[in-house]
XYZ file of C-alpha atoms in Angstrom:
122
model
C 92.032 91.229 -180.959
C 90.809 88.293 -183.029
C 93.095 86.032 -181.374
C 92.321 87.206 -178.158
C 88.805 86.160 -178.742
C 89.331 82.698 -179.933
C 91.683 81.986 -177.158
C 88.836 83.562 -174.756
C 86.097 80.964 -176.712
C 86.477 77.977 -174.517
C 86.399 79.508 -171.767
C 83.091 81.492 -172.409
C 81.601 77.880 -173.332
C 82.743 76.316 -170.372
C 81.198 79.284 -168.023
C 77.740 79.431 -170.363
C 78.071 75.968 -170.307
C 74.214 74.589 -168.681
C 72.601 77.522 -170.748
C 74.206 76.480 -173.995
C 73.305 72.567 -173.134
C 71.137 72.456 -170.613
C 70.208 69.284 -168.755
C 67.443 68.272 -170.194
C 68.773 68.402 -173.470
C 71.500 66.327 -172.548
C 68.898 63.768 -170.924
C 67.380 63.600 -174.160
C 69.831 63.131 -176.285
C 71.370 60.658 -173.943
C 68.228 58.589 -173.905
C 68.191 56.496 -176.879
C 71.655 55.150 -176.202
C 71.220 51.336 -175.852
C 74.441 51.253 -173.735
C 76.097 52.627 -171.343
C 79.432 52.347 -170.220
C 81.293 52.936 -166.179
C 83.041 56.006 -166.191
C 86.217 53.760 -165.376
C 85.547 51.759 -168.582
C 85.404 54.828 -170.223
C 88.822 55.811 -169.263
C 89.735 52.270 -170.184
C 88.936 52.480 -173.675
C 89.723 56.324 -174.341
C 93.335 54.797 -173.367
C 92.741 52.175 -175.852
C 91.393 54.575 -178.467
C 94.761 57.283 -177.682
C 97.029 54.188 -178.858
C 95.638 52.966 -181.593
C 96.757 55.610 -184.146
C 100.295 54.655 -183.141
C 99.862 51.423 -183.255
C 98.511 51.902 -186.857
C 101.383 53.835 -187.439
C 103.959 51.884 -186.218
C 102.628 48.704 -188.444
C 102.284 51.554 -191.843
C 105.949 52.173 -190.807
C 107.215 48.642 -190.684
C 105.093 48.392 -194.307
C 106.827 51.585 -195.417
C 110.265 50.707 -194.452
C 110.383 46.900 -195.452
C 110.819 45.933 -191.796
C 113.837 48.006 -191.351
C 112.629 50.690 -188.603
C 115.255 52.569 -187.148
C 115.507 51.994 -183.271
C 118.736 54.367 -183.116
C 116.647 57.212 -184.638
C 112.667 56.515 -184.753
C 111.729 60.131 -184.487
C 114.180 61.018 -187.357
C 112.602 58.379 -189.252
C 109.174 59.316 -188.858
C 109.888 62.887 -189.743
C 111.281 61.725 -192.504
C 108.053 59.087 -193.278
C 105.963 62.323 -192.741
C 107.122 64.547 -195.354
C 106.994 61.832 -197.899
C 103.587 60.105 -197.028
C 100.648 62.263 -196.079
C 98.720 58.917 -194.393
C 101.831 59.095 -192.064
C 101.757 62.622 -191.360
C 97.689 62.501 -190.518
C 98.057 59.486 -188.156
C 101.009 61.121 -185.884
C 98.998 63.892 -185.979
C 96.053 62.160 -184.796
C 98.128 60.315 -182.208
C 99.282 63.686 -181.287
C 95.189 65.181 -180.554
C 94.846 62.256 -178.901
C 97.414 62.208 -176.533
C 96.505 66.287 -175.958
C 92.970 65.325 -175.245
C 93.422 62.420 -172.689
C 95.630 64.830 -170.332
C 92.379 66.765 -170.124
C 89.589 64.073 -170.626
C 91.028 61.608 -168.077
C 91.436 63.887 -164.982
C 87.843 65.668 -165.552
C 86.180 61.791 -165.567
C 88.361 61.107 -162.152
C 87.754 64.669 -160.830
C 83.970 64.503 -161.118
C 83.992 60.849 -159.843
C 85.592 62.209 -156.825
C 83.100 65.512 -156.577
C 80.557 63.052 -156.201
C 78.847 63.818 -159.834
C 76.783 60.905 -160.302
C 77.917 57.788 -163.085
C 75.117 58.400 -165.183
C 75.860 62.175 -165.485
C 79.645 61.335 -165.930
């Protein structure tokens, strides 16, 4: 039953949704940003921001290994660097979250840019 109800929990959110965070509260929290960014910049850098824990990564694996990264076996390698070094094991798994959360974040920017949502909204 319990994990019924946490797999149920997003969706509940997403249909309470404008009673949990209305607009206006979203207006006013939005308001005191100096910036603000294109939705297609956004998706820009949130591909930017996916990569860079594997690009950190990949350079704490060349430190780890001396240079000598395996190209016939990366993946064994990295499981390997992961059970040793816990820095390794938290950066996959952030490039991991990250690369879960784009597959949702990128088409809800385009799908809303296309359902005519307004830019400042998005």
């Amino acid at each position: 039953f319990f994990s019924l109800c946490c797999a149920m929990l997003p969706v509940v959110l997403a249909l309470a949704g404008e009673y949990i965070a209305p607009e206006w509260l979203i207006e006013s929290i939005m308001e005191p940003i100096p910036f603000r960014v294109s939705p297609y910049m956004a998706l820009v850098f949130a591909v930017a921001l996916v990569y860079t824990p594997f690009g950190l990564q990949l350079l704490y694996k060349m430190y780890l290994t001396k240079g000598k990264v395996d190209n016939m076996a990366p993946r064994k390698q990295s499981e390997q660097l992961k059970a040793m070094y816990p820095a390794f094991a938290r950066l996959s798994a952030a490039e991991q979250n990250m690369q879960e959360s784009m597959v949702i974040f990128a088409p809800a920017l385009l799908a809303a840019l296309q359902a005519g949502v307004p830019k400042d909204t998005v």
